[in-house]
């Protein structure tokens, strides 16, 4: 979210600068029927509305994230440990929670660091990489396999198995 906020702020600033350039350019053109004079202000106005809509959406996302943090009473967190004079020390007691830290906390909660590496390299590559690392949505089934609640099964093999179990009927037959 913080990266999005920076990018939207940059875009808004760049648009404002280009808008000033447009206003200056319009004063330099004496022909009121020039295509640039007749078309560009309307095009800029349309894009100005789109930028403002983007700003509003960004503000709404920030507001929803702030509400989520308030719900969990997690507006701050103990900052990351720092090495000071060669010794590891706790981070600041009250550092502002960021979306990156929030996501990493949940990621570490759902997938402990050692869980993935405890499986064989073949299982990691064939089962967990496609399920967790290739942009696929996180599923309960994938977490159950990672946590050892069910045996690791490659995603495609599981779909074929489900299709065979349904004998070509129902919604799973489409898999």
PDB file of C-alpha atoms in Angstrom, residues 7-167:
ATOM      1  CA  UNK A   7       3.440   5.994  -7.040  1.00  0.00           C
ATOM      2  CA  UNK A   8       0.057   7.746  -7.001  1.00  0.00           C
ATOM      3  CA  UNK A   9       1.635  10.807  -5.402  1.00  0.00           C
ATOM      4  CA  UNK A  10       4.313  10.899  -8.109  1.00  0.00           C
ATOM      5  CA  UNK A  11       1.690  10.491 -10.820  1.00  0.00           C
ATOM      6  CA  UNK A  12      -0.407  13.288  -9.374  1.00  0.00           C
ATOM      7  CA  UNK A  13       2.639  15.578  -9.223  1.00  0.00           C
ATOM      8  CA  UNK A  14       3.686  14.748 -12.786  1.00  0.00           C
ATOM      9  CA  UNK A  15       0.158  15.344 -14.020  1.00  0.00           C
ATOM     10  CA  UNK A  16       0.036  18.742 -12.310  1.00  0.00           C
ATOM     11  CA  UNK A  17       3.327  19.702 -13.983  1.00  0.00           C
ATOM     12  CA  UNK A  18       2.065  18.598 -17.404  1.00  0.00           C
ATOM     13  CA  UNK A  19      -1.165  20.485 -16.819  1.00  0.00           C
ATOM     14  CA  UNK A  20       0.835  23.677 -16.223  1.00  0.00           C
ATOM     15  CA  UNK A  21       2.777  22.974 -19.431  1.00  0.00           C
ATOM     16  CA  UNK A  22      -0.506  22.563 -21.282  1.00  0.00           C
ATOM     17  CA  UNK A  23      -1.810  25.885 -19.983  1.00  0.00           C
ATOM     18  CA  UNK A  24       1.400  27.576 -21.082  1.00  0.00           C
ATOM     19  CA  UNK A  25       1.256  25.905 -24.513  1.00  0.00           C
ATOM     20  CA  UNK A  26      -2.350  27.004 -24.987  1.00  0.00           C
ATOM     21  CA  UNK A  27      -1.366  30.646 -24.425  1.00  0.00           C
ATOM     22  CA  UNK A  28       1.303  30.327 -27.132  1.00  0.00           C
ATOM     23  CA  UNK A  29      -1.162  29.175 -29.828  1.00  0.00           C
ATOM     24  CA  UNK A  30      -3.066  32.064 -31.366  1.00  0.00           C
ATOM     25  CA  UNK A  31      -5.422  30.056 -33.603  1.00  0.00           C
ATOM     26  CA  UNK A  32      -8.564  29.218 -31.564  1.00  0.00           C
ATOM     27  CA  UNK A  33      -9.476  26.494 -34.111  1.00  0.00           C
ATOM     28  CA  UNK A  34      -6.159  24.675 -33.817  1.00  0.00           C
ATOM     29  CA  UNK A  35      -6.747  20.945 -33.110  1.00  0.00           C
ATOM     30  CA  UNK A  36      -4.436  21.064 -30.088  1.00  0.00           C
ATOM     31  CA  UNK A  37      -6.398  23.979 -28.578  1.00  0.00           C
ATOM     32  CA  UNK A  38      -9.777  22.358 -29.196  1.00  0.00           C
ATOM     33  CA  UNK A  39      -8.958  18.757 -28.210  1.00  0.00           C
ATOM     34  CA  UNK A  40      -6.244  18.735 -25.552  1.00  0.00           C
ATOM     35  CA  UNK A  41      -8.056  20.577 -22.734  1.00  0.00           C
ATOM     36  CA  UNK A  42     -10.915  18.053 -22.871  1.00  0.00           C
ATOM     37  CA  UNK A  43      -8.485  15.131 -22.998  1.00  0.00           C
ATOM     38  CA  UNK A  44      -6.551  16.542 -20.029  1.00  0.00           C
ATOM     39  CA  UNK A  45      -9.772  17.063 -18.093  1.00  0.00           C
ATOM     40  CA  UNK A  46     -10.764  13.442 -18.687  1.00  0.00           C
ATOM     41  CA  UNK A  47      -7.364  12.257 -17.472  1.00  0.00           C
ATOM     42  CA  UNK A  48      -7.485  14.638 -14.480  1.00  0.00           C
ATOM     43  CA  UNK A  49     -10.729  12.920 -13.410  1.00  0.00           C
ATOM     44  CA  UNK A  50      -9.069   9.519 -13.794  1.00  0.00           C
ATOM     45  CA  UNK A  51      -6.119  10.607 -11.645  1.00  0.00           C
ATOM     46  CA  UNK A  52      -8.489  11.974  -9.002  1.00  0.00           C
ATOM     47  CA  UNK A  53     -10.444   8.695  -9.070  1.00  0.00           C
ATOM     48  CA  UNK A  54      -7.180   6.821  -8.558  1.00  0.00           C
ATOM     49  CA  UNK A  55      -6.346   9.067  -5.598  1.00  0.00           C
ATOM     50  CA  UNK A  56      -9.799   8.422  -4.094  1.00  0.00           C
ATOM     51  CA  UNK A  57      -9.409   4.669  -4.537  1.00  0.00           C
ATOM     52  CA  UNK A  58      -5.943   4.785  -2.966  1.00  0.00           C
ATOM     53  CA  UNK A  59      -7.367   6.746  -0.023  1.00  0.00           C
ATOM     54  CA  UNK A  60     -10.163   4.184   0.358  1.00  0.00           C
ATOM     55  CA  UNK A  61      -7.635   1.324   0.414  1.00  0.00           C
ATOM     56  CA  UNK A  62      -5.558   3.160   3.017  1.00  0.00           C
ATOM     57  CA  UNK A  63      -8.678   3.760   5.113  1.00  0.00           C
ATOM     58  CA  UNK A  64      -9.735   0.103   4.914  1.00  0.00           C
ATOM     59  CA  UNK A  65      -6.226  -1.048   5.845  1.00  0.00           C
ATOM     60  CA  UNK A  66      -6.179   1.371   8.806  1.00  0.00           C
ATOM     61  CA  UNK A  67      -9.567   0.022   9.926  1.00  0.00           C
ATOM     62  CA  UNK A  68      -8.274  -3.532   9.656  1.00  0.00           C
ATOM     63  CA  UNK A  69      -5.242  -2.674  11.773  1.00  0.00           C
ATOM     64  CA  UNK A  70      -7.473  -0.954  14.335  1.00  0.00           C
ATOM     65  CA  UNK A  71      -9.722  -4.033  14.474  1.00  0.00           C
ATOM     66  CA  UNK A  72      -6.702  -6.193  15.352  1.00  0.00           C
ATOM     67  CA  UNK A  73      -5.226  -3.401  17.536  1.00  0.00           C
ATOM     68  CA  UNK A  74      -2.109  -3.627  15.396  1.00  0.00           C
ATOM     69  CA  UNK A  75      -1.478  -0.026  14.349  1.00  0.00           C
ATOM     70  CA  UNK A  76       2.090  -0.380  15.653  1.00  0.00           C
ATOM     71  CA  UNK A  77       4.531  -3.235  16.134  1.00  0.00           C
ATOM     72  CA  UNK A  78       7.882  -3.824  17.734  1.00  0.00           C
ATOM     73  CA  UNK A  79      10.267  -2.860  14.959  1.00  0.00           C
ATOM     74  CA  UNK A  80      12.732  -5.178  13.328  1.00  0.00           C
ATOM     75  CA  UNK A  81      15.796  -6.091  15.410  1.00  0.00           C
ATOM     76  CA  UNK A  82      18.881  -3.975  14.738  1.00  0.00           C
ATOM     77  CA  UNK A  83      22.577  -4.744  15.150  1.00  0.00           C
ATOM     78  CA  UNK A  84      24.072  -2.055  17.368  1.00  0.00           C
ATOM     79  CA  UNK A  85      27.751  -2.218  18.363  1.00  0.00           C
ATOM     80  CA  UNK A  86      27.868  -5.817  17.135  1.00  0.00           C
ATOM     81  CA  UNK A  87      24.919  -6.878  19.307  1.00  0.00           C
ATOM     82  CA  UNK A  88      21.396  -7.709  18.199  1.00  0.00           C
ATOM     83  CA  UNK A  89      18.890  -5.410  19.896  1.00  0.00           C
ATOM     84  CA  UNK A  90      15.105  -5.307  19.768  1.00  0.00           C
ATOM     85  CA  UNK A  91      13.560  -2.819  17.377  1.00  0.00           C
ATOM     86  CA  UNK A  92      11.694   0.292  18.385  1.00  0.00           C
ATOM     87  CA  UNK A  93       8.820  -0.448  20.737  1.00  0.00           C
ATOM     88  CA  UNK A  94       6.187   1.316  18.636  1.00  0.00           C
ATOM     89  CA  UNK A  95       6.902   1.402  14.932  1.00  0.00           C
ATOM     90  CA  UNK A  96       4.043   2.118  12.528  1.00  0.00           C
ATOM     91  CA  UNK A  97       2.621  -1.039  10.952  1.00  0.00           C
ATOM     92  CA  UNK A  98       3.085  -1.179   7.182  1.00  0.00           C
ATOM     93  CA  UNK A  99       1.272  -3.365   4.698  1.00  0.00           C
ATOM     94  CA  UNK A 100       4.527  -5.207   3.974  1.00  0.00           C
ATOM     95  CA  UNK A 101       5.084  -6.064   7.637  1.00  0.00           C
ATOM     96  CA  UNK A 102       1.404  -7.004   8.039  1.00  0.00           C
ATOM     97  CA  UNK A 103       1.562  -9.428   5.116  1.00  0.00           C
ATOM     98  CA  UNK A 104       4.853 -10.922   6.321  1.00  0.00           C
ATOM     99  CA  UNK A 105       3.379 -11.511   9.782  1.00  0.00           C
ATOM    100  CA  UNK A 106       0.466 -13.447   8.264  1.00  0.00           C
ATOM    101  CA  UNK A 107       2.769 -15.227   5.839  1.00  0.00           C
ATOM    102  CA  UNK A 108       5.005 -16.363   8.701  1.00  0.00           C
ATOM    103  CA  UNK A 109       1.934 -17.374  10.715  1.00  0.00           C
ATOM    104  CA  UNK A 110       0.462 -19.532   7.945  1.00  0.00           C
ATOM    105  CA  UNK A 111       3.717 -20.853   6.529  1.00  0.00           C
ATOM    106  CA  UNK A 112       6.440 -21.191   9.147  1.00  0.00           C
ATOM    107  CA  UNK A 113       9.950 -20.846   7.772  1.00  0.00           C
ATOM    108  CA  UNK A 114      10.931 -24.483   8.291  1.00  0.00           C
ATOM    109  CA  UNK A 115       7.737 -26.054   6.978  1.00  0.00           C
ATOM    110  CA  UNK A 116       8.591 -25.775   3.308  1.00  0.00           C
ATOM    111  CA  UNK A 117      12.244 -26.760   3.665  1.00  0.00           C
ATOM    112  CA  UNK A 118      11.310 -29.850   5.698  1.00  0.00           C
ATOM    113  CA  UNK A 119       9.972 -31.468   2.509  1.00  0.00           C
ATOM    114  CA  UNK A 120      12.155 -33.107  -0.124  1.00  0.00           C
ATOM    115  CA  UNK A 121      13.435 -30.985  -2.989  1.00  0.00           C
ATOM    116  CA  UNK A 122      11.254 -32.977  -5.410  1.00  0.00           C
ATOM    117  CA  UNK A 123       8.109 -32.352  -3.328  1.00  0.00           C
ATOM    118  CA  UNK A 124       8.984 -28.671  -2.998  1.00  0.00           C
ATOM    119  CA  UNK A 125       9.397 -28.333  -6.754  1.00  0.00           C
ATOM    120  CA  UNK A 126       6.467 -30.495  -7.913  1.00  0.00           C
ATOM    121  CA  UNK A 127       3.893 -29.784  -5.200  1.00  0.00           C
ATOM    122  CA  UNK A 128       4.543 -26.620  -3.251  1.00  0.00           C
ATOM    123  CA  UNK A 129       6.205 -24.385  -5.829  1.00  0.00           C
ATOM    124  CA  UNK A 130       3.171 -24.452  -8.182  1.00  0.00           C
ATOM    125  CA  UNK A 131       0.768 -24.115  -5.255  1.00  0.00           C
ATOM    126  CA  UNK A 132       2.540 -21.375  -3.285  1.00  0.00           C
ATOM    127  CA  UNK A 133       5.071 -19.641  -5.529  1.00  0.00           C
ATOM    128  CA  UNK A 134       3.548 -19.300  -8.996  1.00  0.00           C
ATOM    129  CA  UNK A 135       0.755 -16.812  -8.312  1.00  0.00           C
ATOM    130  CA  UNK A 136      -1.835 -19.505  -7.613  1.00  0.00           C
ATOM    131  CA  UNK A 137      -4.385 -18.605  -4.943  1.00  0.00           C
ATOM    132  CA  UNK A 138      -3.644 -19.976  -1.490  1.00  0.00           C
ATOM    133  CA  UNK A 139      -6.018 -22.845  -0.723  1.00  0.00           C
ATOM    134  CA  UNK A 140      -6.904 -24.755   2.416  1.00  0.00           C
ATOM    135  CA  UNK A 141      -5.833 -27.911   0.606  1.00  0.00           C
ATOM    136  CA  UNK A 142      -2.331 -26.502  -0.005  1.00  0.00           C
ATOM    137  CA  UNK A 143      -1.994 -25.468   3.643  1.00  0.00           C
ATOM    138  CA  UNK A 144      -3.179 -28.896   4.807  1.00  0.00           C
ATOM    139  CA  UNK A 145      -0.453 -30.494   2.693  1.00  0.00           C
ATOM    140  CA  UNK A 146       2.178 -28.079   3.967  1.00  0.00           C
ATOM    141  CA  UNK A 147       1.135 -28.657   7.582  1.00  0.00           C
ATOM    142  CA  UNK A 148       1.163 -32.447   7.094  1.00  0.00           C
ATOM    143  CA  UNK A 149      -2.582 -32.923   7.510  1.00  0.00           C
ATOM    144  CA  UNK A 150      -2.817 -34.635   4.122  1.00  0.00           C
ATOM    145  CA  UNK A 151      -0.187 -36.084   1.802  1.00  0.00           C
ATOM    146  CA  UNK A 152       1.419 -33.679  -0.679  1.00  0.00           C
ATOM    147  CA  UNK A 153      -0.174 -34.084  -4.109  1.00  0.00           C
ATOM    148  CA  UNK A 154       0.703 -32.107  -7.224  1.00  0.00           C
ATOM    149  CA  UNK A 155      -2.148 -29.785  -8.190  1.00  0.00           C
ATOM    150  CA  UNK A 156      -2.719 -31.319 -11.635  1.00  0.00           C
ATOM    151  CA  UNK A 157      -2.721 -34.891 -10.324  1.00  0.00           C
ATOM    152  CA  UNK A 158      -5.245 -33.922  -7.668  1.00  0.00           C
ATOM    153  CA  UNK A 159      -7.534 -32.379 -10.300  1.00  0.00           C
ATOM    154  CA  UNK A 160      -7.351 -35.506 -12.445  1.00  0.00           C
ATOM    155  CA  UNK A 161      -8.112 -37.617  -9.383  1.00  0.00           C
ATOM    156  CA  UNK A 162     -11.153 -35.490  -8.505  1.00  0.00           C
ATOM    157  CA  UNK A 163     -12.370 -35.675 -12.104  1.00  0.00           C
ATOM    158  CA  UNK A 164     -12.110 -39.478 -12.054  1.00  0.00           C
ATOM    159  CA  UNK A 165     -13.945 -39.615  -8.719  1.00  0.00           C
ATOM    160  CA  UNK A 166     -16.891 -37.662 -10.115  1.00  0.00           C
ATOM    161  CA  UNK A 167     -17.139 -39.932 -13.175  1.00  0.00           C
TER     162      UNK A 167
END
